[in-house]
PDB file of C-alpha atoms in Angstrom:
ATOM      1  CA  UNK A   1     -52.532 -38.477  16.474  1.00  0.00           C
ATOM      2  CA  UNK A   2     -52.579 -42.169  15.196  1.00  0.00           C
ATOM      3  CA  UNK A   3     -56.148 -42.668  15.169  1.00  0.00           C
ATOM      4  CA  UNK A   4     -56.384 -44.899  18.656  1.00  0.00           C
ATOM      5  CA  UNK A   5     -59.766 -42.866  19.596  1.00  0.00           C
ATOM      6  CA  UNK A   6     -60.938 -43.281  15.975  1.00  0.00           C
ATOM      7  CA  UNK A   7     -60.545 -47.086  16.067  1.00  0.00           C
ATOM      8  CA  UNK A   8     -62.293 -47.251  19.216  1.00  0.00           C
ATOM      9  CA  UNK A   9     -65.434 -45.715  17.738  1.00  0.00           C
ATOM     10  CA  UNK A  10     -64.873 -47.743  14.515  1.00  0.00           C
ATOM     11  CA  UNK A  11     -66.213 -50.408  16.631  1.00  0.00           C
ATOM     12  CA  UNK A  12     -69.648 -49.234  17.342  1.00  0.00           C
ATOM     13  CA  UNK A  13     -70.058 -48.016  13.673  1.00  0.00           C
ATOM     14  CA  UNK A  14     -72.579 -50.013  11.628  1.00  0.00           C
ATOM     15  CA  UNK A  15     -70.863 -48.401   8.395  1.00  0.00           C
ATOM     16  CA  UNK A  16     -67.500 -50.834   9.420  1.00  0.00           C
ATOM     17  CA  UNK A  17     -67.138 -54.352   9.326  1.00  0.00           C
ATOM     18  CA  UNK A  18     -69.900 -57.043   9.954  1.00  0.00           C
ATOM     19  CA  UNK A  19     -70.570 -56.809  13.078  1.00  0.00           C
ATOM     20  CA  UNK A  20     -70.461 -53.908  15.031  1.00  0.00           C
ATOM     21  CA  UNK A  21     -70.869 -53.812  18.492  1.00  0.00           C
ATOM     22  CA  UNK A  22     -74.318 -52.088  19.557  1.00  0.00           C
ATOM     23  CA  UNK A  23     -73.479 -48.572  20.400  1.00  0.00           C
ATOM     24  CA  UNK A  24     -76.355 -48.575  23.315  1.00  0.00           C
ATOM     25  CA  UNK A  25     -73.194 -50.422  25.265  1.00  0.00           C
ATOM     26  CA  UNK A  26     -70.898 -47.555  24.805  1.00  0.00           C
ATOM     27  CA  UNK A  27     -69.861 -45.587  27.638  1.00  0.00           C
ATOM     28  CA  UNK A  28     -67.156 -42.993  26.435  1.00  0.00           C
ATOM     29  CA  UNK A  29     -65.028 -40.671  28.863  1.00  0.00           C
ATOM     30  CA  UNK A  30     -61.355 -39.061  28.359  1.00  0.00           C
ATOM     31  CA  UNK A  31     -59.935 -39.024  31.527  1.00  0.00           C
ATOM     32  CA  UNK A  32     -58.508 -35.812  31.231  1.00  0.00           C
ATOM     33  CA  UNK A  33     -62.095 -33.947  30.886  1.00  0.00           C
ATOM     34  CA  UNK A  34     -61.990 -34.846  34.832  1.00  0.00           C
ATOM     35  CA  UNK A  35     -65.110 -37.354  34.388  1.00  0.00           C
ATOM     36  CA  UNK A  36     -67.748 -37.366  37.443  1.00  0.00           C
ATOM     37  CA  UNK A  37     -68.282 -40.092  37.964  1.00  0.00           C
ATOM     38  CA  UNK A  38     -64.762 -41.213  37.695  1.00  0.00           C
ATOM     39  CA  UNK A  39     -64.193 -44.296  35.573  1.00  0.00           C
ATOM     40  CA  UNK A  40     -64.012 -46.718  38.283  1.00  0.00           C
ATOM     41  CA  UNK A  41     -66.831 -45.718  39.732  1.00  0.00           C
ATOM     42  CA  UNK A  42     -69.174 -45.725  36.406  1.00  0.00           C
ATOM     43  CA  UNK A  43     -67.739 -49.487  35.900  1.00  0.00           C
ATOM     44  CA  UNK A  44     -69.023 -50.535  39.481  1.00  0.00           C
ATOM     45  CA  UNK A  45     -72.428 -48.564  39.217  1.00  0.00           C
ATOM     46  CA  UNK A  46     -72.642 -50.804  35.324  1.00  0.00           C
ATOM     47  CA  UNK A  47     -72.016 -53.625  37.361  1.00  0.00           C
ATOM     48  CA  UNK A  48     -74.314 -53.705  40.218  1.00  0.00           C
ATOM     49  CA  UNK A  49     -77.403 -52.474  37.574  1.00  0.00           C
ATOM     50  CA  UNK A  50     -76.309 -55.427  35.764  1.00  0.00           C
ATOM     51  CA  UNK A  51     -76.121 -53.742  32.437  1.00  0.00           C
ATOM     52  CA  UNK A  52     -74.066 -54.847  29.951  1.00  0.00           C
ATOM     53  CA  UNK A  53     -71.636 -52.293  28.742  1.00  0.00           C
ATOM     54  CA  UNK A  54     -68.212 -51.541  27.135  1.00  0.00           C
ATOM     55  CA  UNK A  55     -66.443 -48.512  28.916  1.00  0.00           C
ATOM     56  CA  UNK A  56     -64.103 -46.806  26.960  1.00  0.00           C
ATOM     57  CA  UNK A  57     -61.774 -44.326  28.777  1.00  0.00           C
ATOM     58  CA  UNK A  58     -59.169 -42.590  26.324  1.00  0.00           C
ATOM     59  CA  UNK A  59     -55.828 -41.441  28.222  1.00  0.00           C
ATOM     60  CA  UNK A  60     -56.136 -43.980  30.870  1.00  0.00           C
ATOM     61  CA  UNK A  61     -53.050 -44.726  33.081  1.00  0.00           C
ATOM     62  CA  UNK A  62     -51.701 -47.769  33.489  1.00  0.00           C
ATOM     63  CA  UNK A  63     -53.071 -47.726  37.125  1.00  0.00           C
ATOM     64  CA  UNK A  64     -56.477 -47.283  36.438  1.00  0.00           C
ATOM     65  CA  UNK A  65     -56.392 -49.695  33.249  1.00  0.00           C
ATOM     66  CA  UNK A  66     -55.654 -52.328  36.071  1.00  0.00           C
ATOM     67  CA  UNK A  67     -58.363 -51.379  38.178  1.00  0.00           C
ATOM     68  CA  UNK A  68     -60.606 -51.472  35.764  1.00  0.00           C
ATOM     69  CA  UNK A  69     -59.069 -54.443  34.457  1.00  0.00           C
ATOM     70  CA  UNK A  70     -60.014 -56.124  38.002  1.00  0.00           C
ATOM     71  CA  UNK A  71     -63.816 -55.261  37.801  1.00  0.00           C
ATOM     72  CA  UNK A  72     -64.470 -56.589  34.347  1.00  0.00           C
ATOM     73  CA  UNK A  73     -62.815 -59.872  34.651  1.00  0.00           C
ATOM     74  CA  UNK A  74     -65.539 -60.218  37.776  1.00  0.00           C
ATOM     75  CA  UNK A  75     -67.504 -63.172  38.468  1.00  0.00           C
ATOM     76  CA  UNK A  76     -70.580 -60.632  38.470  1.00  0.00           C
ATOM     77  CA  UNK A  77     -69.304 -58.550  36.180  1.00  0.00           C
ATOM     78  CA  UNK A  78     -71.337 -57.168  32.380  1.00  0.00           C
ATOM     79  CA  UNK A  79     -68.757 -54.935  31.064  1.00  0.00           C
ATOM     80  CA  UNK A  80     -66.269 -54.919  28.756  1.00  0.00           C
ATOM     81  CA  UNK A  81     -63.092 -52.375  28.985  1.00  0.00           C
ATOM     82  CA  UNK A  82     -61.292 -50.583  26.482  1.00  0.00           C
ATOM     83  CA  UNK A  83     -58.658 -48.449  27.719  1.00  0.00           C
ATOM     84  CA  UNK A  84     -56.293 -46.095  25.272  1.00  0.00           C
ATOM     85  CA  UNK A  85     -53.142 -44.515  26.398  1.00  0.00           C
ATOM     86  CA  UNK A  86     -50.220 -43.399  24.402  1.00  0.00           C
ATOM     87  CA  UNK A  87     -47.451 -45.459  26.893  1.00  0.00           C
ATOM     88  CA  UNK A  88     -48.259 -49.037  26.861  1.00  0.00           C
ATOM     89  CA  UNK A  89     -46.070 -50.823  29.272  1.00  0.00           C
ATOM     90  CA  UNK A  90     -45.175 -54.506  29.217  1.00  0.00           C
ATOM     91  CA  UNK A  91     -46.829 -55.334  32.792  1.00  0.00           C
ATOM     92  CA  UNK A  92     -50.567 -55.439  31.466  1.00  0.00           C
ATOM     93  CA  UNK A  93     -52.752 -57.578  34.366  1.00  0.00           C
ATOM     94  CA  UNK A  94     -54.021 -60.955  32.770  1.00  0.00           C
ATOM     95  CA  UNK A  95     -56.645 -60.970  30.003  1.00  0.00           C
ATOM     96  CA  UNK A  96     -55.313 -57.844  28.913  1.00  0.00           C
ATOM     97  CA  UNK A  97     -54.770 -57.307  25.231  1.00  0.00           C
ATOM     98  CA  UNK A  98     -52.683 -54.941  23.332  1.00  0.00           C
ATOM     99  CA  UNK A  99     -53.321 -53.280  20.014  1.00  0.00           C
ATOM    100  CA  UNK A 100     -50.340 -50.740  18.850  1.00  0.00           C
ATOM    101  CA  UNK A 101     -51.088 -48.446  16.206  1.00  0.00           C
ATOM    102  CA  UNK A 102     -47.966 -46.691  14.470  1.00  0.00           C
ATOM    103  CA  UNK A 103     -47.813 -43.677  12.891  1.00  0.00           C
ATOM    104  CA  UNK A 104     -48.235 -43.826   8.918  1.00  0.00           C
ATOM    105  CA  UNK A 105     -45.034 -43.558   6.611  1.00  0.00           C
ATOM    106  CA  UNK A 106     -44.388 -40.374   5.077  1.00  0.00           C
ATOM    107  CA  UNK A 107     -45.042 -42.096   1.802  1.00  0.00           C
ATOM    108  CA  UNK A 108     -48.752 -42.842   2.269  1.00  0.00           C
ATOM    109  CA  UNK A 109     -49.394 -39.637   3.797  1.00  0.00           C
ATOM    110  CA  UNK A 110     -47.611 -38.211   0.817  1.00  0.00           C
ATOM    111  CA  UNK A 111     -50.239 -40.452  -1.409  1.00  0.00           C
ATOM    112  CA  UNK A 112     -52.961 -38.911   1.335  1.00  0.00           C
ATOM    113  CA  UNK A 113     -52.135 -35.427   0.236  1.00  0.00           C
ATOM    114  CA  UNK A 114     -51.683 -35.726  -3.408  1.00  0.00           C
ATOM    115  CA  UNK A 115     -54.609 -37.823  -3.410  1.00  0.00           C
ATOM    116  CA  UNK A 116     -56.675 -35.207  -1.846  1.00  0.00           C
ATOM    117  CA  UNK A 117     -54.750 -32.145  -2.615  1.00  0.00           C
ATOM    118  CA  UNK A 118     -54.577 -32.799  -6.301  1.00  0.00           C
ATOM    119  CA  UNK A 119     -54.108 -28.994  -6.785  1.00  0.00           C
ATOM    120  CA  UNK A 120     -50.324 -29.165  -4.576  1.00  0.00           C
ATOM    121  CA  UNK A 121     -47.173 -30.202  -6.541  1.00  0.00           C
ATOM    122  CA  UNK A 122     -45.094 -33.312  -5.864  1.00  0.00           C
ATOM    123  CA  UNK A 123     -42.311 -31.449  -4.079  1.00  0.00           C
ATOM    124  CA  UNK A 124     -45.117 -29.536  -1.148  1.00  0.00           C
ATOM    125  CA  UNK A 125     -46.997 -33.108  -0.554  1.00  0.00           C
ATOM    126  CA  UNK A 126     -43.660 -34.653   0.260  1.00  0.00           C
ATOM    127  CA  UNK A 127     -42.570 -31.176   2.150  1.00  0.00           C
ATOM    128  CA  UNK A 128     -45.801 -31.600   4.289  1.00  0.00           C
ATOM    129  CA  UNK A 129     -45.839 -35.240   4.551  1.00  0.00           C
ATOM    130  CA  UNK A 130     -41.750 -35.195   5.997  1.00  0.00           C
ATOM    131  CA  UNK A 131     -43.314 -32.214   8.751  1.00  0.00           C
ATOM    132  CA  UNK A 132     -46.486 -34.167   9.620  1.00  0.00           C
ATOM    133  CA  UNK A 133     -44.305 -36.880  11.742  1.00  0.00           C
ATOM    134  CA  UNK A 134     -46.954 -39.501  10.052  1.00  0.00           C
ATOM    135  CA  UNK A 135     -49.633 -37.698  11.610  1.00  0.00           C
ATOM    136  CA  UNK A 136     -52.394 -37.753   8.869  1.00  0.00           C
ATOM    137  CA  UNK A 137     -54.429 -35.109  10.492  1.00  0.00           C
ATOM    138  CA  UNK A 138     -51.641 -32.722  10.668  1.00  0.00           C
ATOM    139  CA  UNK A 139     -50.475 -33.577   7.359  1.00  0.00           C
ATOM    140  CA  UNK A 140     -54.079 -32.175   5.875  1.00  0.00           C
ATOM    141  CA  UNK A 141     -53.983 -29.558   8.455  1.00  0.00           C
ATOM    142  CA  UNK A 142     -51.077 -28.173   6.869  1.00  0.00           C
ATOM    143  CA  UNK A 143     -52.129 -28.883   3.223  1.00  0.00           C
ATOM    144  CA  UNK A 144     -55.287 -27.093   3.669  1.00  0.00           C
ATOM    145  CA  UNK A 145     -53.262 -23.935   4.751  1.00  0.00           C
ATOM    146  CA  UNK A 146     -51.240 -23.817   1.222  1.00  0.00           C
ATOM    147  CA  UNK A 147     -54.027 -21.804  -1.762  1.00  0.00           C
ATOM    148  CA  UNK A 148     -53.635 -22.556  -5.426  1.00  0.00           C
ATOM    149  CA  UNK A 149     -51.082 -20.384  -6.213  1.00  0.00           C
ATOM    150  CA  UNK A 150     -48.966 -20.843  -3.132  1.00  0.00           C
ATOM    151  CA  UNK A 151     -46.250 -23.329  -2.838  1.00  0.00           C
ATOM    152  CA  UNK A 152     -44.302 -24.456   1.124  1.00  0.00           C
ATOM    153  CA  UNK A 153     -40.962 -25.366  -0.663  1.00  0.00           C
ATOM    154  CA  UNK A 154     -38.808 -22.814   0.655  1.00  0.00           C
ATOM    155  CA  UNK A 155     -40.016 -23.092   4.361  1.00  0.00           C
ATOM    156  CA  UNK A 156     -37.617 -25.330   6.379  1.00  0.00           C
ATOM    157  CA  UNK A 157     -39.127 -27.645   9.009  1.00  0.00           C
ATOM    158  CA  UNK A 158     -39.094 -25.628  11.675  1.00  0.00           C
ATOM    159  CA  UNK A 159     -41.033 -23.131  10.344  1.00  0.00           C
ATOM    160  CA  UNK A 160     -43.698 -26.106   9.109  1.00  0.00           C
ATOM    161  CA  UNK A 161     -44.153 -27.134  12.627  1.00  0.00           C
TER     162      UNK A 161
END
């Protein structure tokens, strides 16, 4: 709901920064589409073919993070890993970085919906940007639900959500 998967494929895209990394190395799985082969498994196959590669595996466990962890930093190893979870802990192996992203504050997503809602008044962007929980996509989930005529400031949170 933060964007975590979107940054990850903000790498790989030539549109974004200077230098993107080539998207031939990506190797994308969420773990909880039950992957075969299983992440581990891919990152050993990458490494005896000696092809370079970044594996990315979205709602990885801290468990598997460190196995995976373990592989890259190999002396044989040509992959890079990218894991993204929602529960970072403060026991990451060595060589692990962490990036935290936070939701947004329900001011810019306020300045998101006017922005792109031009049509909704003052009082429903802030009514939609306190429900969203500074999640944008919810935020213009629920904007795109209110027509011209229609206004969300008599519905209580509750009935938002």
């Amino acid at each position: 709901g933060v964007g975590k998967t979107r940054l990850a494929q903000a790498l790989f895209d030539v549109r974004i920064g200077a230098h993107p990394l080539p998207s031939s190395f990506a190797v994308y799985t969420n773990l909880s589409d039950n992957p075969d082969p299983q992440p581990t498994g891919m990152a050993s196959d990458l490494i005896a073919n000696s092809m370079r590669a970044v594996l990315i595996v979205d709602n990885c466990p801290p468990d598997l993070h460190r196995r995976l962890s373990e592989l890259s930093c190999g002396e044989a190893s040509t992959i890079s890993v990218l894991t993204i979870e929602y529960d970072v802990r403060d026991d990451q192996p060595e060589g692990t970085e962490v990036a935290t992203l936070d939701t947004s504050s329900p001011e810019l997503i306020e300045k998101l919906i006017r922005r792109r809602f031009s049509q909704l008044s003052e009082v429903d962007a802030r009514s939609i940007a306190e429900a969203s929980g500074g999640n944008a996509r919810i935020a213009i989930a629920l904007a795109e639900t209110v027509g011209r005529s229609e206004t969300i400031a008599g519905l209580s949170n509750d009935e938002l959500n």
